[in-house]
XYZ file of C-alpha atoms in Angstrom:
384
model
C 107.933 97.091 81.709
C 107.314 96.843 85.457
C 109.635 99.512 86.916
C 108.731 103.168 86.689
C 110.179 106.181 88.496
C 107.629 108.977 88.848
C 107.446 112.179 90.880
C 103.764 113.160 90.697
C 101.018 111.426 92.715
C 98.698 111.903 89.726
C 101.164 110.156 87.422
C 101.521 107.304 89.909
C 97.734 106.974 90.116
C 97.497 106.880 86.327
C 99.904 103.924 86.264
C 97.813 102.142 88.898
C 94.391 102.465 87.267
C 92.364 99.309 87.826
C 94.567 97.932 90.609
C 92.669 96.662 93.651
C 95.542 96.300 96.129
C 98.123 99.083 96.127
C 100.874 98.672 98.706
C 102.738 101.865 99.554
C 106.146 101.068 101.000
C 107.816 104.064 102.643
C 111.550 103.804 102.093
C 113.424 106.107 104.472
C 116.924 105.035 103.442
C 118.632 102.606 101.042
C 118.371 98.866 101.534
C 120.640 98.011 104.486
C 124.179 96.985 103.655
C 125.049 95.368 106.996
C 124.342 91.622 106.584
C 122.140 91.099 109.649
C 120.008 94.178 108.993
C 119.795 93.340 105.302
C 118.595 89.810 106.031
C 115.786 91.063 108.245
C 114.790 93.754 105.720
C 114.805 91.298 102.808
C 112.870 88.631 104.705
C 110.048 90.920 105.800
C 109.760 92.640 102.408
C 109.747 89.279 100.616
C 106.901 88.081 102.850
C 104.782 90.970 101.601
C 105.831 90.715 97.975
C 105.196 86.962 97.848
C 101.617 87.420 99.064
C 100.973 90.434 96.850
C 102.059 88.516 93.745
C 99.127 86.141 94.262
C 96.810 88.916 93.071
C 96.716 89.899 89.397
C 95.383 93.388 90.177
C 98.026 94.434 92.699
C 100.957 96.852 92.630
C 103.670 98.198 94.892
C 104.631 101.864 95.150
C 108.051 102.558 96.661
C 107.941 106.070 98.111
C 111.620 106.809 98.544
C 113.852 109.349 100.201
C 116.102 109.771 97.174
C 117.359 108.138 94.012
C 120.005 106.160 95.881
C 117.236 104.542 97.924
C 115.286 103.675 94.771
C 118.424 102.310 93.102
C 119.083 99.985 96.055
C 115.742 98.295 95.313
C 116.130 98.064 91.544
C 116.532 94.271 91.739
C 112.919 93.758 92.788
C 111.246 93.795 89.325
C 113.566 91.020 88.165
C 112.722 88.913 91.193
C 108.982 89.630 90.923
C 108.355 90.048 87.182
C 104.567 89.717 87.401
C 104.162 92.608 89.835
C 103.883 96.264 88.854
C 106.397 98.482 90.678
C 106.343 102.260 90.707
C 108.879 104.472 92.463
C 108.405 108.035 93.630
C 110.164 110.549 95.885
C 108.550 112.364 98.811
C 110.241 114.261 101.623
C 109.409 116.919 104.200
C 110.344 120.483 103.343
C 112.549 122.807 105.362
C 110.838 125.729 107.041
C 112.251 129.092 105.934
C 114.039 130.769 108.865
C 111.764 133.795 108.503
C 108.725 131.685 109.462
C 110.445 129.585 112.142
C 111.219 132.327 114.643
C 109.125 130.717 117.374
C 111.432 127.702 117.341
C 114.721 129.264 116.284
C 116.304 129.009 119.719
C 115.587 125.309 120.249
C 119.024 123.990 119.193
C 120.757 126.580 121.353
C 118.454 126.157 124.328
C 118.842 122.399 124.304
C 122.601 122.466 123.902
C 122.802 120.581 120.637
C 126.138 120.312 118.890
C 126.872 123.100 116.391
C 123.322 124.498 116.774
C 123.608 126.730 113.734
C 123.645 123.650 111.487
C 120.238 122.381 112.555
C 117.305 123.166 110.301
C 113.617 122.796 111.065
C 111.224 120.893 108.766
C 107.481 121.175 108.227
C 106.537 117.588 109.142
C 107.974 114.122 109.653
C 109.324 112.180 106.696
C 106.720 109.516 107.400
C 103.915 112.094 107.170
C 105.365 113.355 103.876
C 105.190 109.851 102.421
C 101.805 109.103 103.964
C 100.317 112.212 102.372
C 101.784 111.194 99.019
C 100.281 107.714 99.360
C 96.887 109.142 100.325
C 97.062 111.489 97.349
C 97.591 108.468 95.113
C 94.830 106.487 96.796
C 92.200 109.227 96.484
C 92.559 109.084 92.692
C 91.842 105.339 92.523
C 88.585 103.391 92.763
C 87.404 100.017 94.070
C 90.238 98.862 96.239
C 92.610 99.439 99.116
C 95.683 101.472 99.891
C 97.854 99.243 102.081
C 100.422 100.837 104.400
C 102.791 98.310 106.001
C 105.775 99.019 108.216
C 109.074 97.427 107.289
C 108.777 94.844 110.066
C 105.350 93.526 109.027
C 105.521 89.834 108.100
C 102.539 88.662 106.051
C 101.304 85.090 106.011
C 99.105 83.419 103.423
C 95.509 84.545 103.708
C 96.147 87.744 105.658
C 94.894 90.153 102.990
C 91.790 88.048 102.343
C 90.890 88.024 106.043
C 91.393 91.756 106.368
C 89.328 92.425 103.266
C 86.503 90.283 104.622
C 86.590 92.155 107.942
C 86.546 95.456 106.054
C 83.413 94.477 104.135
C 81.621 93.209 107.248
C 82.376 96.476 109.041
C 81.286 98.875 106.287
C 79.675 102.152 107.313
C 78.133 104.911 105.228
C 78.385 102.729 102.147
C 82.166 102.355 102.414
C 84.252 99.401 103.550
C 86.093 99.932 106.835
C 89.752 100.726 107.345
C 91.308 97.663 108.963
C 94.523 96.604 110.682
C 95.888 93.407 112.207
C 97.377 93.424 115.702
C 99.553 90.752 117.238
C 101.316 89.976 120.479
C 104.293 88.926 118.328
C 105.727 92.412 117.861
C 109.168 90.843 117.717
C 109.933 87.385 116.363
C 112.756 85.249 114.924
C 113.952 85.554 111.336
C 115.384 82.461 109.598
C 119.177 82.539 109.435
C 119.526 85.613 111.680
C 120.876 85.443 115.215
C 118.622 87.407 117.594
C 118.821 86.932 121.355
C 115.538 85.281 122.440
C 115.662 87.362 125.633
C 115.428 90.535 123.539
C 112.492 89.137 121.567
C 110.719 88.181 124.789
C 111.390 91.551 126.421
C 110.057 93.515 123.453
C 106.881 91.452 123.372
C 106.471 91.887 127.128
C 106.973 95.651 126.762
C 103.846 95.973 124.658
C 101.701 93.480 126.604
C 100.630 95.114 129.909
C 96.940 94.889 128.982
C 95.790 91.260 128.830
C 92.301 92.330 127.708
C 93.460 94.275 124.672
C 92.084 91.787 122.180
C 88.615 92.182 123.733
C 88.842 95.952 123.525
C 89.478 95.562 119.804
C 86.420 93.348 119.424
C 84.282 95.917 121.216
C 85.684 98.771 119.131
C 86.778 100.636 122.259
C 90.403 101.113 121.347
C 92.531 102.469 118.538
C 91.777 100.332 115.486
C 94.042 101.690 112.739
C 97.724 100.903 113.305
C 100.865 102.058 111.539
C 102.423 98.603 111.480
C 99.882 97.488 108.900
C 96.762 99.277 107.711
C 94.330 98.887 104.803
C 92.388 101.985 103.782
C 89.623 101.904 101.120
C 90.479 104.258 98.279
C 87.218 106.118 98.916
C 88.438 107.109 102.382
C 91.820 108.509 101.346
C 90.705 112.034 100.426
C 88.827 112.604 103.693
C 91.851 111.455 105.672
C 94.285 113.523 103.626
C 92.246 116.714 104.016
C 91.584 116.390 107.740
C 94.670 114.959 109.436
C 96.769 117.240 111.614
C 100.290 116.523 110.394
C 102.011 118.121 113.364
C 100.824 115.084 115.393
C 103.756 112.683 115.560
C 101.818 109.434 116.117
C 100.277 109.425 112.653
C 98.312 106.183 112.930
C 96.442 107.456 115.981
C 95.642 110.667 114.093
C 94.389 108.727 111.057
C 92.245 106.604 113.370
C 90.741 109.794 114.847
C 89.843 111.239 111.449
C 88.245 107.999 110.258
C 86.034 107.789 113.342
C 85.043 111.458 113.294
C 84.066 111.139 109.624
C 81.676 108.332 110.591
C 83.520 105.596 108.689
C 84.373 102.160 110.017
C 87.705 101.281 111.612
C 88.344 97.751 112.860
C 91.313 95.867 114.222
C 91.785 92.120 113.950
C 93.685 90.416 116.757
C 95.836 87.658 115.276
C 97.182 84.842 117.445
C 98.834 82.909 114.625
C 102.356 84.158 113.876
C 102.166 82.188 110.627
C 99.406 84.568 109.514
C 100.849 87.856 110.773
C 103.726 88.919 112.990
C 106.381 91.586 113.203
C 110.136 91.192 112.885
C 111.964 94.475 113.517
C 115.766 94.899 113.326
C 116.055 94.861 117.124
C 119.028 92.731 118.134
C 120.261 93.914 121.535
C 119.453 96.047 124.584
C 120.407 99.282 122.846
C 118.057 98.561 119.938
C 115.213 97.737 122.324
C 115.955 100.811 124.429
C 115.634 102.963 121.297
C 112.208 101.469 120.528
C 111.065 102.089 124.095
C 112.447 105.627 124.116
C 110.603 106.521 120.915
C 107.348 104.978 122.151
C 107.476 106.865 125.448
C 107.984 110.120 123.551
C 104.834 109.467 121.506
C 102.623 109.990 124.547
C 104.240 113.146 125.907
C 102.448 115.578 123.560
C 98.953 114.100 123.950
C 96.815 116.385 126.158
C 94.630 114.799 128.828
C 92.935 115.736 132.059
C 96.152 114.840 133.883
C 98.221 117.064 131.612
C 99.667 114.307 129.480
C 98.425 110.915 128.365
C 100.167 108.065 130.204
C 102.085 105.770 127.895
C 100.925 102.190 127.574
C 104.477 101.228 128.490
C 104.157 102.829 131.929
C 101.048 100.902 132.903
C 101.616 98.207 135.507
C 100.832 94.645 134.577
C 97.208 93.757 135.142
C 96.090 90.775 137.219
C 96.423 88.311 134.341
C 99.894 89.609 133.553
C 100.999 89.230 137.160
C 99.631 85.684 137.205
C 101.559 84.933 134.041
C 104.763 86.106 135.753
C 104.130 83.567 138.519
C 103.435 80.751 136.077
C 106.188 81.571 133.564
C 109.710 82.390 134.774
C 110.608 83.230 131.162
C 107.892 85.888 130.979
C 108.915 87.216 134.402
C 112.504 87.662 133.185
C 111.264 89.444 130.074
C 109.147 91.805 132.172
C 112.095 92.622 134.445
C 114.330 93.528 131.500
C 111.547 95.547 129.900
C 110.851 97.478 133.100
C 114.552 98.175 133.589
C 114.857 99.737 130.144
C 111.581 101.651 130.524
C 112.843 103.096 133.829
C 116.128 104.140 132.208
C 114.312 105.923 129.381
C 111.835 107.590 131.730
C 114.682 108.921 133.851
C 116.410 110.421 130.834
C 113.178 111.980 129.566
C 112.379 113.411 133.011
C 115.857 114.938 133.271
C 115.482 116.636 129.886
C 112.008 117.922 130.694
C 113.267 119.333 133.966
C 116.247 121.037 132.347
C 114.896 122.109 128.960
C 111.115 121.840 129.165
C 111.255 119.453 126.205
C 112.654 116.084 125.221
C 113.684 114.619 121.900
C 114.552 111.426 120.098
C 116.616 110.754 116.974
C 114.959 108.513 114.400
C 116.360 108.048 110.918
C 117.505 111.340 109.440
C 115.599 113.550 111.877
C 115.365 114.670 115.488
C 111.875 114.978 116.959
C 111.257 117.438 119.785
C 108.190 117.148 122.018
C 106.861 119.063 124.995
C 104.341 117.834 127.554
C 100.750 118.383 126.498
C 101.549 120.095 123.194
C 100.390 117.970 120.246
C 102.793 119.684 117.824
C 106.089 117.901 117.270
C 109.104 119.803 115.997
C 111.150 118.114 113.273
C 114.836 118.985 112.876
C 117.666 117.766 110.670
C 121.400 118.226 111.121
C 122.813 119.670 107.941
C 126.512 119.338 108.508
């Protein structure tokens, strides 16, 4: 039997005893039904499952929103009969109105539709599932909790390279937490029509710093990333007990805790898309605009000497990037489209901040509200 549905992190951990690689997939909604979205979802998930099946001591935990989400993935054990699957449910909890007085006026103040139907939650749904995964990981020994995003595409040899980097970077007797990073944050998917201009523009959006790979090598930049991270089981409890879950950008917060605890955190820059790349369901300008909008919101709450941390997306191209624009008309076109969408999102954010003192973005089932310089994000759900 390879398919189990379990609620308790302790029960999940008991099923996983002796497993060295435990992949925790956070499932925020059922498998997509729309053909194009389903093809991208299936392709990226299959890339991870195919590589995981090469290890006898591996397992996958599907941390789902609800039973319908778990049911939509019930075909996986048949397709991968040698792999252990475990399903569990984890969600944020609503905040009782009696303890949410400080935020009770937000829907009214911001002019949301039918404000009385909005309800505040204690943390993001991603944090709820991350905490569950960390709770599982802390009860295991000799191995790694692996946290991939849905758009992570694994190539052959990726896990072995990351494990080797983790061992080389051990500190305080514990292997390091490691992540891969790639310029290919958007890429083609076989059989799916995606405008190459959108792929180029998304990659250009996240490439203003041509020296980023060297910052990773020097350890002078964030090293744990939410797109794909491997955490030694022995690190999970420290992270779980010390993270501030009101911080929206959870991977940056996990990176902070790891460093402050004195453990190792390393990032591996990967040039080969055959080894690691990302393939998100971003098909047109609106999809890319949504990614940019969410990313810009991440930086608003981060305090700094200037009042708020500037987003990577708002940095001008460095000298190497400007030279690349001269040498590559294709890259120059991608940069122009990226900058146009960034400007549109910045204008909308600035207008909201000026009018309401806050801005927000809808992502999945929830609306996230941020204010400049305040690290606490508010999480709301429309219960209509």
